[in-house]
Short mmCIF file of C-alpha atoms and ligand atoms in Angstrom, two decimals:
data_model
loop_
_atom_site.label_atom_id
_atom_site.label_comp_id
_atom_site.label_asym_id
_atom_site.label_seq_id
_atom_site.Cartn_x
_atom_site.Cartn_y
_atom_site.Cartn_z
CA UNK A 1 -32.63 43.03 -7.95
CA UNK A 2 -35.20 40.18 -8.37
CA UNK A 3 -35.33 37.91 -5.29
CA UNK A 4 -34.25 34.76 -7.30
CA UNK A 5 -31.12 36.50 -8.57
CA UNK A 6 -30.36 37.67 -5.04
CA UNK A 7 -30.84 34.08 -3.75
CA UNK A 8 -28.51 32.71 -6.46
CA UNK A 9 -25.89 35.33 -5.51
CA UNK A 10 -26.21 34.39 -1.82
CA UNK A 11 -26.05 30.62 -2.53
CA UNK A 12 -22.96 30.96 -4.72
CA UNK A 13 -21.28 33.15 -2.08
CA UNK A 14 -22.11 30.50 0.57
CA UNK A 15 -20.60 27.75 -1.62
CA UNK A 16 -17.46 29.81 -2.23
CA UNK A 17 -17.21 30.47 1.49
CA UNK A 18 -17.73 26.81 2.44
CA UNK A 19 -15.07 25.75 -0.12
CA UNK A 20 -12.77 28.39 1.34
CA UNK A 21 -13.58 27.22 4.90
CA UNK A 22 -12.90 23.64 3.77
CA UNK A 23 -9.51 24.75 2.41
CA UNK A 24 -8.79 26.61 5.67
CA UNK A 25 -9.79 23.51 7.67
CA UNK A 26 -7.46 21.41 5.53
CA UNK A 27 -4.89 24.10 5.95
CA UNK A 28 -5.31 23.84 9.75
CA UNK A 29 -4.97 20.03 9.48
CA UNK A 30 -1.95 20.18 7.20
CA UNK A 31 -0.38 22.81 9.53
CA UNK A 32 -1.27 20.67 12.54
CA UNK A 33 -0.33 17.21 11.29
CA UNK A 34 2.21 17.38 8.46
CA UNK A 35 5.93 17.40 8.87
CA UNK A 36 5.99 20.83 7.32
CA UNK A 37 5.52 22.10 10.87
CA UNK A 38 8.52 22.94 13.03
CA UNK A 39 11.11 20.17 13.58
CA UNK A 40 9.91 20.01 17.17
CA UNK A 41 6.51 18.86 15.88
CA UNK A 42 8.15 16.10 13.75
CA UNK A 43 10.54 14.91 16.44
CA UNK A 44 7.70 15.18 18.95
CA UNK A 45 5.59 13.09 16.53
CA UNK A 46 8.23 10.39 16.23
CA UNK A 47 9.10 10.41 19.93
CA UNK A 48 5.47 10.00 20.98
CA UNK A 49 4.86 7.28 18.37
CA UNK A 50 7.96 5.41 19.57
CA UNK A 51 6.98 5.53 23.24
CA UNK A 52 3.43 4.44 22.40
CA UNK A 53 4.77 1.47 20.39
CA UNK A 54 7.16 0.50 23.19
CA UNK A 55 4.88 0.93 26.16
CA UNK A 56 1.34 0.37 24.95
CA UNK A 57 1.02 -1.24 21.53
CA UNK A 58 0.92 -5.00 21.07
CA UNK A 59 -1.60 -5.31 18.23
CA UNK A 60 -0.35 -3.08 15.42
CA UNK A 61 -2.31 -3.36 12.18
CA UNK A 62 -0.18 -2.20 9.25
CA UNK A 63 -1.48 -1.07 5.83
CA UNK A 64 1.12 -0.96 3.08
CA UNK A 65 1.19 0.51 -0.41
CA UNK A 66 3.59 0.93 -3.31
CA UNK A 67 5.44 3.78 -1.59
CA UNK A 68 6.94 1.10 0.66
CA UNK A 69 8.74 -0.45 -2.34
CA UNK A 70 9.97 2.69 -4.12
CA UNK A 71 13.15 2.62 -1.96
CA UNK A 72 13.69 -0.91 -3.39
CA UNK A 73 13.61 0.55 -6.90
CA UNK A 74 10.02 -0.35 -7.81
CA UNK A 75 8.04 2.70 -9.00
CA UNK A 76 4.75 3.38 -7.26
CA UNK A 77 1.60 4.00 -9.28
CA UNK A 78 0.57 7.61 -8.83
CA UNK A 79 3.60 9.74 -7.94
CA UNK A 80 3.61 12.43 -10.65
CA UNK A 81 6.24 11.68 -13.29
CA UNK A 82 7.82 8.63 -11.69
CA UNK A 83 4.68 6.60 -10.95
CA UNK A 84 3.94 3.59 -13.15
CA UNK A 85 0.72 5.12 -14.45
CA UNK A 86 2.72 8.04 -15.87
CA UNK A 87 5.06 5.71 -17.73
CA UNK A 88 2.92 3.29 -19.72
CA UNK A 89 2.96 5.15 -23.05
CA UNK A 90 4.70 2.24 -24.85
CA UNK A 91 1.72 -0.03 -24.16
CA UNK A 92 -0.75 2.30 -25.91
CA UNK A 93 -3.41 1.60 -23.26
CA UNK A 94 -6.87 3.23 -23.32
CA UNK A 95 -6.21 4.36 -19.71
CA UNK A 96 -3.31 3.47 -17.31
CA UNK A 97 -5.22 1.12 -14.98
CA UNK A 98 -6.13 -1.03 -18.02
CA UNK A 99 -2.84 -2.86 -17.47
CA UNK A 100 -4.48 -4.37 -14.38
CA UNK A 101 -8.01 -4.63 -15.79
CA UNK A 102 -9.27 -8.22 -16.20
CA UNK A 103 -11.39 -7.41 -19.28
CA UNK A 104 -8.48 -5.72 -21.03
CA UNK A 105 -6.20 -8.64 -20.07
CA UNK A 106 -8.61 -11.11 -21.73
CA UNK A 107 -8.44 -8.97 -24.87
CA UNK A 108 -4.70 -8.26 -24.82
CA UNK A 109 -2.51 -9.78 -22.04
CA UNK A 110 0.78 -8.45 -23.52
CA UNK A 111 1.05 -5.18 -21.52
CA UNK A 112 0.58 -6.97 -18.21
CA UNK A 113 3.03 -9.77 -19.06
CA UNK A 114 5.64 -7.26 -20.24
CA UNK A 115 5.31 -5.41 -16.93
CA UNK A 116 5.29 -8.70 -14.99
CA UNK A 117 8.66 -9.65 -16.52
CA UNK A 118 10.15 -6.78 -14.58
CA UNK A 119 8.07 -7.12 -11.41
CA UNK A 120 8.50 -10.82 -10.60
CA UNK A 121 9.59 -11.14 -6.91
CA UNK A 122 13.13 -12.16 -6.18
CA UNK A 123 14.26 -11.40 -9.71
CA UNK A 124 15.29 -7.72 -9.62
CA UNK A 125 14.28 -6.28 -6.25
CA UNK A 126 14.83 -6.88 -2.57
CA UNK A 127 13.23 -5.72 0.68
CA UNK A 128 14.32 -2.38 2.16
CA UNK A 129 14.59 -1.11 5.73
CA UNK A 130 10.83 -0.53 5.93
CA UNK A 131 10.07 -4.21 5.17
CA UNK A 132 12.65 -5.30 7.76
CA UNK A 133 11.05 -2.87 10.25
CA UNK A 134 7.71 -4.70 9.86
CA UNK A 135 9.52 -8.02 10.42
CA UNK A 136 10.98 -6.47 13.58
CA UNK A 137 7.52 -5.46 14.82
CA UNK A 138 6.65 -9.16 14.50
CA UNK A 139 9.83 -10.29 16.27
CA UNK A 140 8.97 -7.88 19.11
CA UNK A 141 5.51 -9.48 19.41
CA UNK A 142 3.74 -6.26 18.42
CA UNK A 143 2.45 -7.08 14.93
CA UNK A 144 -1.24 -7.91 14.59
CA UNK A 145 -1.28 -8.11 10.76
CA UNK A 146 0.21 -6.58 7.63
CA UNK A 147 -2.31 -5.80 4.89
CA UNK A 148 -0.42 -5.03 1.71
CA UNK A 149 -1.59 -3.82 -1.69
CA UNK A 150 1.80 -4.66 -3.16
CA UNK A 151 2.32 -7.60 -5.50
CA UNK A 152 6.13 -7.53 -5.39
CA UNK A 153 6.30 -10.09 -2.58
CA UNK A 154 8.90 -8.06 -0.66
CA UNK A 155 7.06 -8.50 2.64
CA UNK A 156 7.36 -12.31 2.25
CA UNK A 157 11.02 -11.99 1.22
CA UNK A 158 11.69 -9.90 4.37
CA UNK A 159 10.42 -12.85 6.42
CA UNK A 160 7.01 -11.65 7.57
CA UNK A 161 5.26 -14.95 8.34
CA UNK A 162 2.36 -16.10 6.15
CA UNK A 163 -0.08 -15.94 9.07
CA UNK A 164 0.71 -12.24 9.63
CA UNK A 165 0.44 -11.17 5.99
CA UNK A 166 -2.60 -10.48 3.79
CA UNK A 167 -1.67 -9.77 0.16
CA UNK A 168 -4.96 -8.02 -0.58
CA UNK A 169 -4.18 -7.48 -4.27
CA UNK A 170 -2.82 -11.00 -4.67
CA UNK A 171 0.71 -12.07 -5.48
CA UNK A 172 2.86 -13.97 -7.96
CA UNK A 173 3.16 -16.89 -5.53
CA UNK A 174 0.38 -18.83 -7.28
CA UNK A 175 -1.15 -18.81 -10.78
CA UNK A 176 -4.57 -19.80 -12.15
CA UNK A 177 -6.52 -20.02 -15.38
CA UNK A 178 -8.62 -16.88 -15.89
CA UNK A 179 -11.46 -18.97 -17.41
CA UNK A 180 -11.80 -22.23 -15.47
CA UNK A 181 -9.80 -21.18 -12.39
CA UNK A 182 -7.56 -24.25 -12.52
CA UNK A 183 -4.35 -23.79 -10.48
CA UNK A 184 -1.09 -23.97 -12.46
CA UNK A 185 2.51 -24.40 -11.40
CA UNK A 186 3.62 -20.87 -10.42
CA UNK A 187 7.25 -21.71 -11.20
CA UNK A 188 6.38 -22.73 -14.75
CA UNK A 189 4.30 -19.57 -15.25
CA UNK A 190 7.14 -17.43 -13.84
CA UNK A 191 9.66 -19.05 -16.22
CA UNK A 192 7.37 -18.51 -19.21
CA UNK A 193 6.70 -14.87 -18.27
CA UNK A 194 10.34 -14.01 -17.52
CA UNK A 195 11.36 -15.63 -20.85
CA UNK A 196 8.53 -13.84 -22.68
CA UNK A 197 6.89 -17.13 -23.70
CA UNK A 198 3.34 -15.81 -23.11
CA UNK A 199 0.43 -16.07 -22.89
CA UNK A 200 0.50 -19.33 -20.94
CA UNK A 201 -2.57 -21.34 -21.95
CA UNK A 202 -4.61 -23.49 -19.58
CA UNK A 203 -3.56 -27.16 -19.31
CA UNK A 204 -7.18 -28.38 -18.99
CA UNK A 205 -8.19 -30.26 -22.14
CA UNK A 206 -11.18 -28.25 -23.40
CA UNK A 207 -10.29 -24.93 -21.75
CA UNK A 208 -8.88 -22.15 -23.89
CA UNK A 209 -8.20 -19.87 -20.95
CA UNK A 210 -5.09 -17.77 -20.39
CA UNK A 211 -3.16 -18.40 -17.18
CA UNK A 212 -2.02 -15.45 -15.05
CA UNK A 213 -0.35 -15.06 -11.67
CA UNK A 214 -3.00 -14.63 -8.94
CA UNK A 215 -2.72 -10.84 -8.93
CA UNK A 216 -6.09 -9.23 -8.21
CA UNK A 217 -7.08 -7.20 -11.26
CA UNK A 218 -9.64 -4.40 -11.32
CA UNK A 219 -12.92 -6.26 -11.78
CA UNK A 220 -11.82 -9.27 -9.69
CA UNK A 221 -12.66 -10.03 -6.05
CA UNK A 222 -10.12 -9.59 -3.30
CA UNK A 223 -9.12 -12.81 -1.52
CA UNK A 224 -11.71 -13.72 1.14
CA UNK A 225 -9.03 -13.51 3.84
CA UNK A 226 -8.94 -9.72 3.25
CA UNK A 227 -12.36 -9.39 4.88
CA UNK A 228 -11.06 -10.87 8.15
CA UNK A 229 -9.95 -7.32 8.98
CA UNK A 230 -13.45 -6.82 10.37
CA UNK A 231 -12.62 -9.39 13.06
CA UNK A 232 -9.25 -7.80 13.80
CA UNK A 233 -9.86 -4.06 14.01
CA UNK A 234 -11.74 -4.24 17.34
CA UNK A 235 -8.45 -5.45 18.89
CA UNK A 236 -6.10 -3.13 16.99
CA UNK A 237 -4.28 -0.76 19.33
CA UNK A 238 -2.33 1.11 16.65
CA UNK A 239 -2.94 1.56 12.91
CA UNK A 240 0.25 2.15 10.93
CA UNK A 241 -0.24 3.17 7.27
CA UNK A 242 2.87 3.24 5.08
CA UNK A 243 3.42 4.44 1.52
CA UNK A 244 -0.06 4.47 0.06
CA UNK A 245 -2.37 7.07 -1.46
CA UNK A 246 -5.39 5.29 0.11
CA UNK A 247 -7.15 5.81 -3.23
CA UNK A 248 -8.22 2.25 -3.96
CA UNK A 249 -11.19 0.62 -2.24
CA UNK A 250 -12.09 -1.63 -0.55
CA UNK A 251 -8.49 -1.78 0.73
CA UNK A 252 -8.43 1.89 1.82
CA UNK A 253 -11.58 1.33 3.89
CA UNK A 254 -9.61 -0.38 6.67
CA UNK A 255 -8.10 2.98 7.67
CA UNK A 256 -11.55 4.27 8.63
CA UNK A 257 -12.72 1.06 10.27
CA UNK A 258 -10.35 1.10 13.24
CA UNK A 259 -11.97 2.35 16.45
CA UNK A 260 -12.08 6.12 17.08
CA UNK A 261 -9.88 5.57 20.15
CA UNK A 262 -7.23 3.71 18.11
CA UNK A 263 -4.30 6.01 17.26
CA UNK A 264 -3.57 6.14 13.52
CA UNK A 265 -0.05 6.89 12.22
CA UNK A 266 0.68 7.65 8.57
CA UNK A 267 4.21 7.35 7.21
CA UNK A 268 3.98 8.91 3.76
CA UNK A 269 5.32 11.76 1.65
CA UNK A 270 2.09 13.65 2.36
CA UNK A 271 -1.20 13.28 4.21
CA UNK A 272 -3.73 11.06 2.40
CA UNK A 273 -7.21 9.65 2.97
CA UNK A 274 -8.97 10.84 6.11
CA UNK A 275 -5.73 11.38 8.03
CA UNK A 276 -5.98 14.60 10.01
CA UNK A 277 -9.70 14.17 10.65
CA UNK A 278 -9.20 12.50 14.03
CA UNK A 279 -7.51 14.07 17.07
CA UNK A 280 -5.35 10.98 17.56
CA UNK A 281 -4.02 10.95 13.97
CA UNK A 282 -0.30 11.49 13.41
CA UNK A 283 1.22 12.13 9.99
CA UNK A 284 4.98 11.51 9.80
CA UNK A 285 5.46 13.23 6.43
CA UNK A 286 8.52 13.00 4.19
CA UNK A 287 10.65 10.14 2.92
CA UNK A 288 9.57 6.77 4.31
CA UNK A 289 13.13 5.42 4.74
CA UNK A 290 14.23 8.47 6.70
CA UNK A 291 11.13 8.28 8.91
CA UNK A 292 11.61 4.55 9.58
CA UNK A 293 15.28 5.18 10.44
CA UNK A 294 14.30 7.93 12.91
CA UNK A 295 11.51 5.81 14.40
CA UNK A 296 13.88 2.82 14.79
CA UNK A 297 16.39 5.09 16.54
CA UNK A 298 13.70 6.52 18.86
CA UNK A 299 12.68 2.92 19.69
CA UNK A 300 16.30 1.94 20.41
CA UNK A 301 15.99 -0.93 17.88
CA UNK A 302 18.87 0.02 15.53
CA UNK A 303 20.99 -3.02 16.43
CA UNK A 304 18.06 -5.40 16.06
CA UNK A 305 17.13 -3.93 12.68
CA UNK A 306 20.70 -4.09 11.41
CA UNK A 307 20.86 -7.75 12.48
CA UNK A 308 17.70 -8.54 10.49
CA UNK A 309 19.07 -6.76 7.41
CA UNK A 310 22.41 -8.59 7.73
CA UNK A 311 20.66 -11.91 8.19
CA UNK A 312 18.57 -11.28 5.07
CA UNK A 313 21.56 -10.42 2.89
CA UNK A 314 23.49 -13.46 4.17
CA UNK A 315 20.52 -15.74 3.41
CA UNK A 316 19.71 -14.22 0.00
CA UNK A 317 23.41 -14.03 -0.79
CA UNK A 318 23.70 -17.81 -0.06
CA UNK A 319 20.65 -18.52 -2.22
CA UNK A 320 22.07 -16.63 -5.21
N1 LIG B 1 8.44 7.89 1.03
C1 LIG B 1 7.20 8.23 1.47
N2 LIG B 1 6.09 8.12 0.68
C2 LIG B 1 6.26 7.65 -0.57
C3 LIG B 1 7.52 7.26 -1.08
C4 LIG B 1 8.65 7.40 -0.22
N3 LIG B 1 9.89 7.05 -0.62
N4 LIG B 1 7.34 6.84 -2.37
C5 LIG B 1 6.03 6.97 -2.65
N5 LIG B 1 5.38 7.45 -1.57
C6 LIG B 1 3.93 7.71 -1.42
C7 LIG B 1 3.34 8.53 -2.56
O1 LIG B 1 3.44 9.91 -2.27
C8 LIG B 1 1.89 8.06 -2.55
O2 LIG B 1 1.11 8.80 -1.62
O3 LIG B 1 3.28 6.45 -1.50
C9 LIG B 1 1.98 6.61 -2.06
C10 LIG B 1 1.84 5.59 -3.20
O4 LIG B 1 0.53 5.72 -3.72
P1 LIG B 1 0.15 4.92 -5.07
O5 LIG B 1 1.19 5.14 -6.10
O6 LIG B 1 -1.27 5.29 -5.38
O7 LIG B 1 0.22 3.38 -4.66
P2 LIG B 1 -0.84 2.56 -3.83
O8 LIG B 1 -1.51 3.42 -2.80
O9 LIG B 1 -0.16 1.35 -3.35
O10 LIG B 1 -1.90 2.15 -4.98
C11 LIG B 1 -2.97 1.34 -4.57
O11 LIG B 1 -3.70 1.13 -6.86
O12 LIG B 1 -3.55 0.72 -9.12
C12 LIG B 1 -3.77 0.16 -7.89
O13 LIG B 1 -3.49 -2.14 -7.55
C13 LIG B 1 -2.79 -0.92 -7.57
O14 LIG B 1 -2.26 -1.71 -5.34
C14 LIG B 1 -2.31 -0.55 -6.17
C15 LIG B 1 -3.38 0.42 -5.69
#
């Protein structure tokens, strides 16, 4: 056999082997970190996370994604079948993310505004136990910051204070012209969108821009406050990641920026991102609500959490 053919054979066998080794390594990680291990591993996971939160953590940085709001009835983006990106056929988009693409919006804002009608905060959805749990971390003086990718505003509605919340992908709380940047009354924009009276055109005399809520579209910059995470992570003593695929950058980058000595905990259906690559990673796999309930119980905070939930429903009930 000519040497070059032999080399090719050897190289391809090496690649197959390394891919196989990579799978095995993942397999080791998934065996080691996921909840698919024995119950003891899961309860041990939750017990050790709870005692760390109680005894050692006082600067918990939380990263939140759409999986946090699925229990509130809002679909996430990428869950097969139920995720938003699997259910946009009626908009006839060139690709799913176009609904949040600024160039596509300039060309045809209708898909986004149709979706926004349903998503506007405080119209159809309310916070769930996981949002109230984050509020409780704040009440207990343990919350450093919540970085959320969600635009549903449920963290605000749950009472997480402004100074502890970074809405990295924007929110519906304000609205601006996409051409001149002029701020517009968010209430007026909300009314127009909910009533389908869109697009809202810029009030500035010569501007022909369309107004949209200050949601960060693909192709737009994240709010400058997002980058403050660089100043925070050196002081973070626990990273808690909840309900996200960690697929979208630069947001997902935070998870790898916390110090190597900072424990990282993922509460998600399955392991994502680089979770499992560090010895002090913990993946609490499975349904987020169930995990938060078990974690609250292990912390002995059930009463406090129930009081927050009751307080929220009394307040929101009064407002309705
Ligand atoms: N319990 C636990 N995990 C859940 C649950 C649940 N009830 N529901 C969903 N998840 C998990 C999914 O398995 C998935 O890993 O939450 C994650 C949600 O991932 P995505 O749908 O990708 O949402 P997200 O990570 O927030 O997307 C990031 O993508 O399109 C952009 O701007 C959009 O902010 C969004 C960004």
